[in-house]
CSV table of C-alpha atoms (C1' of nucleotides) in Angstrom, one decimal:
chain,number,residue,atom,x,y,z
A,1,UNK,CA,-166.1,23.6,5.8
A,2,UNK,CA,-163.4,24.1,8.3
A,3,UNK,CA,-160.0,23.7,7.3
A,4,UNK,CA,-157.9,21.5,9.2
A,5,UNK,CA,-155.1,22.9,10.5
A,6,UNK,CA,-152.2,20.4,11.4
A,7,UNK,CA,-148.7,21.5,13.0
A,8,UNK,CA,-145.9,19.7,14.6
A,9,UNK,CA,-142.8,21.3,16.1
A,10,UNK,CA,-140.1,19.7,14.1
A,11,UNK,CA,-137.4,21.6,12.7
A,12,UNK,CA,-136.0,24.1,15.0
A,13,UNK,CA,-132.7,24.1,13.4
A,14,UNK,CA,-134.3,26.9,10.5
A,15,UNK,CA,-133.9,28.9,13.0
A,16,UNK,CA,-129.8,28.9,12.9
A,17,UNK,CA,-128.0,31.0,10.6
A,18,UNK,CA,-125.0,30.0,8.2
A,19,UNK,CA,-122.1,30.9,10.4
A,20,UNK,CA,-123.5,30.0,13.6
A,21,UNK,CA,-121.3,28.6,16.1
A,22,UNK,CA,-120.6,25.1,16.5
A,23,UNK,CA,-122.0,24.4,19.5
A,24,UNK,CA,-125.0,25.9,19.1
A,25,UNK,CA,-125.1,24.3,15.6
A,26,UNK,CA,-125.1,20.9,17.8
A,27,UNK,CA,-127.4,22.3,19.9
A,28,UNK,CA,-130.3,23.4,17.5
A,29,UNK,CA,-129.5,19.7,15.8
A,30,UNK,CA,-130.1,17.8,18.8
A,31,UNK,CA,-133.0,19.8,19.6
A,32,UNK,CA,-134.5,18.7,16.1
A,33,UNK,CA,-133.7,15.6,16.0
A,34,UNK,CA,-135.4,15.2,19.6
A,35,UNK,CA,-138.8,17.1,18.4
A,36,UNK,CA,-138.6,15.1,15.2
A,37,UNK,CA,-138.6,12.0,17.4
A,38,UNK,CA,-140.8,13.0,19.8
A,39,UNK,CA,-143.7,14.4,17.6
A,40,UNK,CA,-143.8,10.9,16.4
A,41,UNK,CA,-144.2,9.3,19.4
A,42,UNK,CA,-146.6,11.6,21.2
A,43,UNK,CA,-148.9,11.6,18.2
A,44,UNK,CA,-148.6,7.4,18.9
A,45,UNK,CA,-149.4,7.4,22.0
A,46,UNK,CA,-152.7,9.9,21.3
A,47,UNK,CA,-153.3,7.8,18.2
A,48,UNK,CA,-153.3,4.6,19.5
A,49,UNK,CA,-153.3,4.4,23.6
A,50,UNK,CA,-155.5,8.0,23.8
A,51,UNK,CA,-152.2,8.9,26.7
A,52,UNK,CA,-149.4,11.0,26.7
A,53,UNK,CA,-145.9,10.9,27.4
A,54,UNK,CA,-146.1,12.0,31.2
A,55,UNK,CA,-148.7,9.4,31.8
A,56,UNK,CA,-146.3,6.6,29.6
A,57,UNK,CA,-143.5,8.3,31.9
A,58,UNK,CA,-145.0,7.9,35.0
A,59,UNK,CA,-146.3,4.1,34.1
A,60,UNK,CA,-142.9,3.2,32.9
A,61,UNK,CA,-141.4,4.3,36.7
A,62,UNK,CA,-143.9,2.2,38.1
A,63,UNK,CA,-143.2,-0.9,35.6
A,64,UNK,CA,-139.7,-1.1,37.4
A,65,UNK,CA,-140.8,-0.6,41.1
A,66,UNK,CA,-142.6,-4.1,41.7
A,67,UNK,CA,-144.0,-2.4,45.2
A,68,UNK,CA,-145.1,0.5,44.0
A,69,UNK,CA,-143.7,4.4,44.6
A,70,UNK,CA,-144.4,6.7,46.8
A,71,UNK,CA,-145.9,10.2,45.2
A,72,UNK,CA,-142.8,12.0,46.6
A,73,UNK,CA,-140.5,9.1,44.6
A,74,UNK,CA,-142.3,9.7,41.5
A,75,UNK,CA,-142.0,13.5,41.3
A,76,UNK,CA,-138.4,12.9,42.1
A,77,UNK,CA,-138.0,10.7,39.2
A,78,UNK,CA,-139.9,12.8,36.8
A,79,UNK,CA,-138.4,15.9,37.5
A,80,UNK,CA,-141.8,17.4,38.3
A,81,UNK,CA,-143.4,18.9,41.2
A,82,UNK,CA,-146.1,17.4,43.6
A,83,UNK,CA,-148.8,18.7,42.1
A,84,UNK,CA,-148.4,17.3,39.2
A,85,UNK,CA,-148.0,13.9,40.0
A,86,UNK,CA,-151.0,14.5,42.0
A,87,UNK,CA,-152.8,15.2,38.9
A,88,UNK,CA,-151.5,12.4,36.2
A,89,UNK,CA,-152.1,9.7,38.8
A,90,UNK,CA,-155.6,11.0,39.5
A,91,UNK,CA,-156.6,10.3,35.9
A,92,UNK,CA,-154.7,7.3,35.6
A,93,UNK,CA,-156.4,6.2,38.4
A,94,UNK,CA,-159.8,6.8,37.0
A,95,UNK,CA,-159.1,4.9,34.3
A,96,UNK,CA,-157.7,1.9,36.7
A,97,UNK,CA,-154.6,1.9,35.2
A,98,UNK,CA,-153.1,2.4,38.7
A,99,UNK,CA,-153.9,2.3,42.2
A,100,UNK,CA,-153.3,4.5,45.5
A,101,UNK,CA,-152.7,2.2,48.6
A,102,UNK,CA,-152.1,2.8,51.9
A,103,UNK,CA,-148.0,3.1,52.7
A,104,UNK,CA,-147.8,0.5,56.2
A,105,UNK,CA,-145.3,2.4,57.3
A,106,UNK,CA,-146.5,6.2,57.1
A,107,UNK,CA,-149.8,7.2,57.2
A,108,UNK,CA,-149.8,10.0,55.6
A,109,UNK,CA,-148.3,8.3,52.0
A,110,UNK,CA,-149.2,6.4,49.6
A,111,UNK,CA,-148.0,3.9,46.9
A,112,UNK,CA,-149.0,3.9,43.8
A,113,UNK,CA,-148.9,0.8,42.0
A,114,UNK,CA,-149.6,-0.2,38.2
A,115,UNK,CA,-153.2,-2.6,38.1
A,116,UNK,CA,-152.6,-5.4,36.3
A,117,UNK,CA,-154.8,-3.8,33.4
A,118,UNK,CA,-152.4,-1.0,33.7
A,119,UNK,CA,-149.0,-3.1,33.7
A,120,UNK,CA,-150.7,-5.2,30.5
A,121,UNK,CA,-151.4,-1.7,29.2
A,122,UNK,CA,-148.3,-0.1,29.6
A,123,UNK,CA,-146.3,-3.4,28.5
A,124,UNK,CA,-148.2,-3.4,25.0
A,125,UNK,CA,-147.3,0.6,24.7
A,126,UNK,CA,-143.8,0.1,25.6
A,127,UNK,CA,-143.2,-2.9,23.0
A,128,UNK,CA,-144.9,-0.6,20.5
A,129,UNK,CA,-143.0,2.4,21.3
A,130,UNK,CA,-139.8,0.7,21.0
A,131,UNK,CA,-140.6,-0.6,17.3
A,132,UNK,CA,-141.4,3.4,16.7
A,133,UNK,CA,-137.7,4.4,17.7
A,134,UNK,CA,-136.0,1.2,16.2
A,135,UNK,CA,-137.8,2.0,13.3
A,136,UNK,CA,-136.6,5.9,13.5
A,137,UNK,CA,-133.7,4.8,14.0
A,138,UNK,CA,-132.7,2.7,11.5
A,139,UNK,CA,-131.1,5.0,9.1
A,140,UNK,CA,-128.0,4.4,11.4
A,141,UNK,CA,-125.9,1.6,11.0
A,142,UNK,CA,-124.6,0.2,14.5
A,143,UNK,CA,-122.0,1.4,14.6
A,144,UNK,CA,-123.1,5.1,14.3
A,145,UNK,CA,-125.4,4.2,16.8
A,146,UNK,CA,-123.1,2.9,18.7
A,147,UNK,CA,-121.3,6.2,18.6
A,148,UNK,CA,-123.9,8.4,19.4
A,149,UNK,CA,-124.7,6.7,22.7
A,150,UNK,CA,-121.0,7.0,23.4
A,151,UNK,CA,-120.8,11.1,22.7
A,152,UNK,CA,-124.1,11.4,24.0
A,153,UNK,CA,-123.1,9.8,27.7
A,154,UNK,CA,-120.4,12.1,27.8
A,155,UNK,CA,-122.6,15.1,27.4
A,156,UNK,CA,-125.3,13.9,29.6
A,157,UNK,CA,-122.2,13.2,32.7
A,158,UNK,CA,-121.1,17.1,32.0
A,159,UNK,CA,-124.3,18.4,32.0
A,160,UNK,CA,-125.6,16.6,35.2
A,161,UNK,CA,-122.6,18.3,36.8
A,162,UNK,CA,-123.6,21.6,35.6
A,163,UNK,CA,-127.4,21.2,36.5
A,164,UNK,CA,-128.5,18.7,38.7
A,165,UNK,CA,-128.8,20.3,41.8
A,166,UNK,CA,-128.5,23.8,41.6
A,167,UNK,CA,-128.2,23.9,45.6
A,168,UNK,CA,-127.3,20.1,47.2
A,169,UNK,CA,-126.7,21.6,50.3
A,170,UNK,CA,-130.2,22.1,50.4
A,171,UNK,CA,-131.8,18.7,51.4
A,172,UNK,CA,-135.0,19.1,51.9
A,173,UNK,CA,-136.2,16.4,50.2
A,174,UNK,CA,-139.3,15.4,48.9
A,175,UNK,CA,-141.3,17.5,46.8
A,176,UNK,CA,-139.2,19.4,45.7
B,1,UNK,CA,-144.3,28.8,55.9
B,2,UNK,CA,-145.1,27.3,52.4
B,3,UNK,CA,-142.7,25.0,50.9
B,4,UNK,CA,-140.9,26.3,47.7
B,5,UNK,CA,-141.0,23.5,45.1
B,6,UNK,CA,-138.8,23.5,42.0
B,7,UNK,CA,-138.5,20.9,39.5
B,8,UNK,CA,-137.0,20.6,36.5
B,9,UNK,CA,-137.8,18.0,33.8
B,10,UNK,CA,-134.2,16.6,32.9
B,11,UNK,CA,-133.3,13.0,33.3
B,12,UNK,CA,-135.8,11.3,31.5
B,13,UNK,CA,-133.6,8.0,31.1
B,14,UNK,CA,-134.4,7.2,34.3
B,15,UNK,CA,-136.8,4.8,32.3
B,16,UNK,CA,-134.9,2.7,31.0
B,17,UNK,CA,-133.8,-1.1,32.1
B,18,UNK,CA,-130.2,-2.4,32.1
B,19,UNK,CA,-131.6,-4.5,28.9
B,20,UNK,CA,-133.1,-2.5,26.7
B,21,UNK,CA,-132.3,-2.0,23.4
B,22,UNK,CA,-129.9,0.2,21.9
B,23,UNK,CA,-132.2,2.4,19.9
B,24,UNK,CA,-134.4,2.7,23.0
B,25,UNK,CA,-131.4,3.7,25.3
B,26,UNK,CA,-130.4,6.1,22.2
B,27,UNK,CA,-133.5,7.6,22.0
B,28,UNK,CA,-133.6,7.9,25.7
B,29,UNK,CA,-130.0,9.5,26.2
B,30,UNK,CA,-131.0,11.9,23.2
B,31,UNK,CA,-134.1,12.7,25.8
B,32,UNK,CA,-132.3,13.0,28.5
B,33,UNK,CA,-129.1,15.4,26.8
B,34,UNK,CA,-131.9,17.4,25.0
B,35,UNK,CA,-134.1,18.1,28.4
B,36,UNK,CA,-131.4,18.7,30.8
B,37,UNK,CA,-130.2,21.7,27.9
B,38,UNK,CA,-133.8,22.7,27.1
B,39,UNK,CA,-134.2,23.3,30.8
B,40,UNK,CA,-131.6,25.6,31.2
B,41,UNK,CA,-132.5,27.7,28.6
B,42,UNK,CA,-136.0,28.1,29.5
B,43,UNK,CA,-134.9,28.9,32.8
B,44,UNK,CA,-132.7,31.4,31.3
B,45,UNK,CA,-135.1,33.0,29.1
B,46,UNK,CA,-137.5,33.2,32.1
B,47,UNK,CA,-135.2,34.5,34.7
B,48,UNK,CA,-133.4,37.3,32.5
B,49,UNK,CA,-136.0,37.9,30.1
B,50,UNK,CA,-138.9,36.9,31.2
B,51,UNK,CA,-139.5,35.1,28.1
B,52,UNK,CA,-140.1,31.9,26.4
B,53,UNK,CA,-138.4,29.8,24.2
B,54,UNK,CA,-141.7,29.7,21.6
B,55,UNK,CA,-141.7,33.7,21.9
B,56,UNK,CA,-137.8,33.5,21.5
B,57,UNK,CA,-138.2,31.3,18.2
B,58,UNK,CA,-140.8,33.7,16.9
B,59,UNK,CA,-138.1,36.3,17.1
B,60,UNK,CA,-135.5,34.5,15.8
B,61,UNK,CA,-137.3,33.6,12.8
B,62,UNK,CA,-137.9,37.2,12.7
B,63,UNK,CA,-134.7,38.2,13.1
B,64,UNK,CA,-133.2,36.4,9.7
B,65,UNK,CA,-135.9,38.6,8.1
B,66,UNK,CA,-135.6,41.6,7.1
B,67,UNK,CA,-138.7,42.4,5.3
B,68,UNK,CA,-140.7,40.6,8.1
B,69,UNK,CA,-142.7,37.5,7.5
B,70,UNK,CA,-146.3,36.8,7.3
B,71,UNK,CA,-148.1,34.9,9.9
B,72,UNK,CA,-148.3,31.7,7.5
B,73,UNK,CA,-144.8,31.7,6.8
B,74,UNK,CA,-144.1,31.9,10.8
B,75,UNK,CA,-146.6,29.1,11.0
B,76,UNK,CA,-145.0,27.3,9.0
B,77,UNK,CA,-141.4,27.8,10.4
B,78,UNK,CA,-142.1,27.2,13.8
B,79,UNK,CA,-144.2,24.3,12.6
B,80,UNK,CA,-147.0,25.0,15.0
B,81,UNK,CA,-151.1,26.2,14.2
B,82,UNK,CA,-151.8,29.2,12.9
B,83,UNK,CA,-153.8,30.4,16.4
B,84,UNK,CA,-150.6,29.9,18.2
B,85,UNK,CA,-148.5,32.1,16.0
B,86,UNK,CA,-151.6,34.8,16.6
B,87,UNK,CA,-151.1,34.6,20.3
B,88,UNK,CA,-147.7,34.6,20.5
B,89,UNK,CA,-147.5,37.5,18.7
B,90,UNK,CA,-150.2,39.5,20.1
B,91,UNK,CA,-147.9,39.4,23.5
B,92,UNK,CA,-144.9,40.3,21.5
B,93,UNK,CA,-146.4,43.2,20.0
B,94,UNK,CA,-148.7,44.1,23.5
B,95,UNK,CA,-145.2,44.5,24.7
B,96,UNK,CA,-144.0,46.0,21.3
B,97,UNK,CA,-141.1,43.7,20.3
B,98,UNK,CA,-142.7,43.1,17.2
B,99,UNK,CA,-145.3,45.1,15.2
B,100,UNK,CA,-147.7,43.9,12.4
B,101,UNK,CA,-147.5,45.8,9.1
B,102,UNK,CA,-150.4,45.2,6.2
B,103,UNK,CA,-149.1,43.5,3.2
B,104,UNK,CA,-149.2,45.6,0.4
B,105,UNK,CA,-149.5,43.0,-2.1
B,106,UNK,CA,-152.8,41.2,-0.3
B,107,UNK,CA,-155.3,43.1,1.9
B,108,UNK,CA,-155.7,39.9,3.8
B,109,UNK,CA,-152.1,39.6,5.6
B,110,UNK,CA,-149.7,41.2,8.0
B,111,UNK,CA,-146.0,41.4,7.9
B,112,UNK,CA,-144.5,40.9,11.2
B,113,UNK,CA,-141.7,42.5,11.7
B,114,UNK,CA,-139.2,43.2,15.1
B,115,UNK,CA,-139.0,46.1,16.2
B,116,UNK,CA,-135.9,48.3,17.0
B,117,UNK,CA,-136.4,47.2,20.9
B,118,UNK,CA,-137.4,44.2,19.6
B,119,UNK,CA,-134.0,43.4,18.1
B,120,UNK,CA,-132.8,44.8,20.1
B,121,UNK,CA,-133.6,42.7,23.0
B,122,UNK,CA,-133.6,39.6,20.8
B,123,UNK,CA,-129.7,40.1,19.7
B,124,UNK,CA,-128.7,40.7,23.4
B,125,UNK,CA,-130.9,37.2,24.5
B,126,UNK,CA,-129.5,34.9,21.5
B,127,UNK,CA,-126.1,36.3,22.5
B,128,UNK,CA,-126.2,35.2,26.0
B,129,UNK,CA,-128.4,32.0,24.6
B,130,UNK,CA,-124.9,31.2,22.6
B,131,UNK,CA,-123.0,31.6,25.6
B,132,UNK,CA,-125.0,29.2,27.9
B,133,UNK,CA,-125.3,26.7,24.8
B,134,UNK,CA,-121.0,26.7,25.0
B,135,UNK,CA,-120.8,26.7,28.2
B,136,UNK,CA,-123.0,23.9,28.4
B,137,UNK,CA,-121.5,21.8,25.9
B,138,UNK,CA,-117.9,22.6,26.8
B,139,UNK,CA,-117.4,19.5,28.9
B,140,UNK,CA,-116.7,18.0,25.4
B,141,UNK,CA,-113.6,18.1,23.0
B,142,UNK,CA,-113.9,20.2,19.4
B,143,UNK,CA,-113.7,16.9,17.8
B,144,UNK,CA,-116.6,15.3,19.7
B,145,UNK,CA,-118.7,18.2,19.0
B,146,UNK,CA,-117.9,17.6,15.4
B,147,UNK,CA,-118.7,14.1,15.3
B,148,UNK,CA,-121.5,15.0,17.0
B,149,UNK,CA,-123.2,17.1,14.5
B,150,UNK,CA,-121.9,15.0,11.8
B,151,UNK,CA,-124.0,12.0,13.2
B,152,UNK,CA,-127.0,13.9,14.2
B,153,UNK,CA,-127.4,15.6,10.4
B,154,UNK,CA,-127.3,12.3,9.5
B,155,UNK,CA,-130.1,11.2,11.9
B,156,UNK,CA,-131.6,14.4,11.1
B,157,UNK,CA,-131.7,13.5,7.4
B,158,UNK,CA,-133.5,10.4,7.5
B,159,UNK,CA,-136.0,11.6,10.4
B,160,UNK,CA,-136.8,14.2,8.2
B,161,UNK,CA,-137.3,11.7,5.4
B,162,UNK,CA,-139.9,9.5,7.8
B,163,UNK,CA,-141.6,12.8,9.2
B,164,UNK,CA,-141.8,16.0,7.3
B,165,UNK,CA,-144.0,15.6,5.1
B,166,UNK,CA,-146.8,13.0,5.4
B,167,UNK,CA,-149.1,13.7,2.2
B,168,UNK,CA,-146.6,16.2,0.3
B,169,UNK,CA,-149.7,15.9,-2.3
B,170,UNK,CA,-152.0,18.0,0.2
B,171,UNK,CA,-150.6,21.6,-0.7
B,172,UNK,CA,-152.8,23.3,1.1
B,173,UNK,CA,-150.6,25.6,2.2
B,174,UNK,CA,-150.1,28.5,4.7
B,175,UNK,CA,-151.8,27.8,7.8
B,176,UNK,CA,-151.6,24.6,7.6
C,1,DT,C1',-141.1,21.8,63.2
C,2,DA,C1',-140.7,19.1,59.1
C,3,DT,C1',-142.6,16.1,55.6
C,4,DT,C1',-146.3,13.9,52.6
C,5,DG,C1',-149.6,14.7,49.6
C,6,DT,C1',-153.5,17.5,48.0
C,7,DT,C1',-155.9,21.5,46.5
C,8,DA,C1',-156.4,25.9,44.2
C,9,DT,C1',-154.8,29.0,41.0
C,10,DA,C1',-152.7,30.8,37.0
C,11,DC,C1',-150.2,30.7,32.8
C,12,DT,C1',-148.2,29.0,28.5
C,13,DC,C1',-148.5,26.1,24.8
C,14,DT,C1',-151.0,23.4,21.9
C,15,DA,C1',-154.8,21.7,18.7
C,16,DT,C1',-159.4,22.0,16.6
C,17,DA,C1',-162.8,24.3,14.4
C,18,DA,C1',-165.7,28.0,13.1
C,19,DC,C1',-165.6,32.7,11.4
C,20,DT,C1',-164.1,37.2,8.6
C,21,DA,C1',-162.3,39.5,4.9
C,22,DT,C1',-160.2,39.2,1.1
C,23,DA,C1',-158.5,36.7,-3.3
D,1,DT,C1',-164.0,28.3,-3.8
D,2,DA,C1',-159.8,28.9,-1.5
D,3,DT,C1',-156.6,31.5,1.4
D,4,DA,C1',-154.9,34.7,5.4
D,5,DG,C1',-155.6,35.5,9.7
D,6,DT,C1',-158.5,35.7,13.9
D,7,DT,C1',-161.4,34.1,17.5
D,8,DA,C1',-163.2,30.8,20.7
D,9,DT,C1',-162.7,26.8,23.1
D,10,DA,C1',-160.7,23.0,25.3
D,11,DG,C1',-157.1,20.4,27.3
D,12,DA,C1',-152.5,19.1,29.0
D,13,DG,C1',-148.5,20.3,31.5
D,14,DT,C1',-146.2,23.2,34.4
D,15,DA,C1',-145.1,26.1,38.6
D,16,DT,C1',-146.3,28.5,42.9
D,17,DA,C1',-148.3,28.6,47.1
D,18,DA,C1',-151.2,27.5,50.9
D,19,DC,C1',-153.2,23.7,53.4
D,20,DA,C1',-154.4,19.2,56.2
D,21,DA,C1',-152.7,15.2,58.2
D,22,DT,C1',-149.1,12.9,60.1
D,23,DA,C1',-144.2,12.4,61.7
DNA sequence: TATTGTTATACTCTATAACTATA
DNA sequence: TATAGTTATAGAGTATAACAATA
């Protein structure tokens, strides 16, 4: 009989020597402690919704957008190209968890709205998937917590200088 | 003329509402910190090495190694299936940074080892890897850095504690 | 001409499961 | 029987690039 084999990508950090430097000590940390996290919650989402954390992604935008977004808004949002917004919202429509309607406006868009099976849906995964990280989380106290938003919104502000757009004078918009 | 499209999977707290709670918003920022870094580096890797960060971890689990390591034991490390670490490493040694050596002690496994080019190549790619990781975390003090590991290990700690291992009884082993 | 969205293609990473050769 | 590693397969996610329809 087959054995079963069974990975996750955890720990990274075995891969950092003794004397590494600092920040690449904090690096390889926050990279575990993301995987660690997010091993958990993708094998939730297979488990128990059969989706994955592009399609809770995309839902979640539309969750907020009451009118819907067009395909251009969500592959802004998601940090992902066209085609693959094309693709997620193709099966996500098949399974009526969203819908493509015609944009009044421009002809050649659409919006993309959540069905109400799909907003009932997406509002039990979200509730579930915030009692996953509460529950991950709870080996802080508040205040460390507390703490680690703080540093971490300091990093995030530096690094969206450093990376955001690589070349703003280049508006082209959209897509890209 | 075709458009060029690039995205880049960064800001993945985008997601979350004004209310939400401070584990979620945690979790999110971590996300978010983590994704914008990850990013880089992949883009890194690709552009100067065309490379990727598996294929980088796979030789920097190699690297600490002297003696090599069989393909279980990089299974393991990298906490991914054993088919993956075969892949991986047929590229690497297709393009001879790493070459598989029998194991004299059992007929049935390799050592992989780096090559010379191999480390070669791999110590000139962590190097610059260290660099971007400074530059990237430079926007913060020496002190937040510290506190910043400090509370992560501690995270790190009790993830590890809900995650690693989730029937330590099953000691299969290797491939696992 | 430029933009919106789709399609087609290709590649990497991943898991599952069956298979082989040894142990 | 169990283990080491491979192979085969399948699927998701991603990017690139060309395309049709509309602006």
């Amino acid at each position: 009989m087959a054995r079963e084999e069974r990975a996750m990508r955890t720990d990274v950090e075995t891969r950092a020597g003794p004397d590494d430097h600092q920040s690449l000590r904090l690096w390889l940390r926050l990279l575990a402690c993301t995987n660690l996290i997010e091993t958990q919650v993708r094998q939730g989402l297979k488990a128990g919704y059969s989706t994955t954390l592009p399609r809770f992604d995309l839902m979640a935008q539309l969750d907020r957008a009451e009118e819907g977004l067009k395909m251009g808004e969500l592959s802004r949002r998601m940090m992902v190209t066209g085609g693959n917004v094309t693709g997620i919202t193709d099966m996500l429509e098949k399974e009526q968890l969203v819908v493509r309607e015609p944009d009044s406006a421009d002809r050649r868009a659409y919006r993309v709205r959540l069905t109400r099976e799909g907003r009932r849906q997406f509002r039990r995964m979200a509730a579930e998937h915030e009692r996953w990280v509460i529950e991950l989380m709870d080996g802080l106290s508040r205040r460390q917590r507390d703490q680690l938003v703080e540093l971490l919104g300091v990093l995030k502000t530096q690094l969206a200088h450093r990376t955001a757009s690589p070349d703003p004078s280049n508006g082209k918009g959209a897509n890209q």
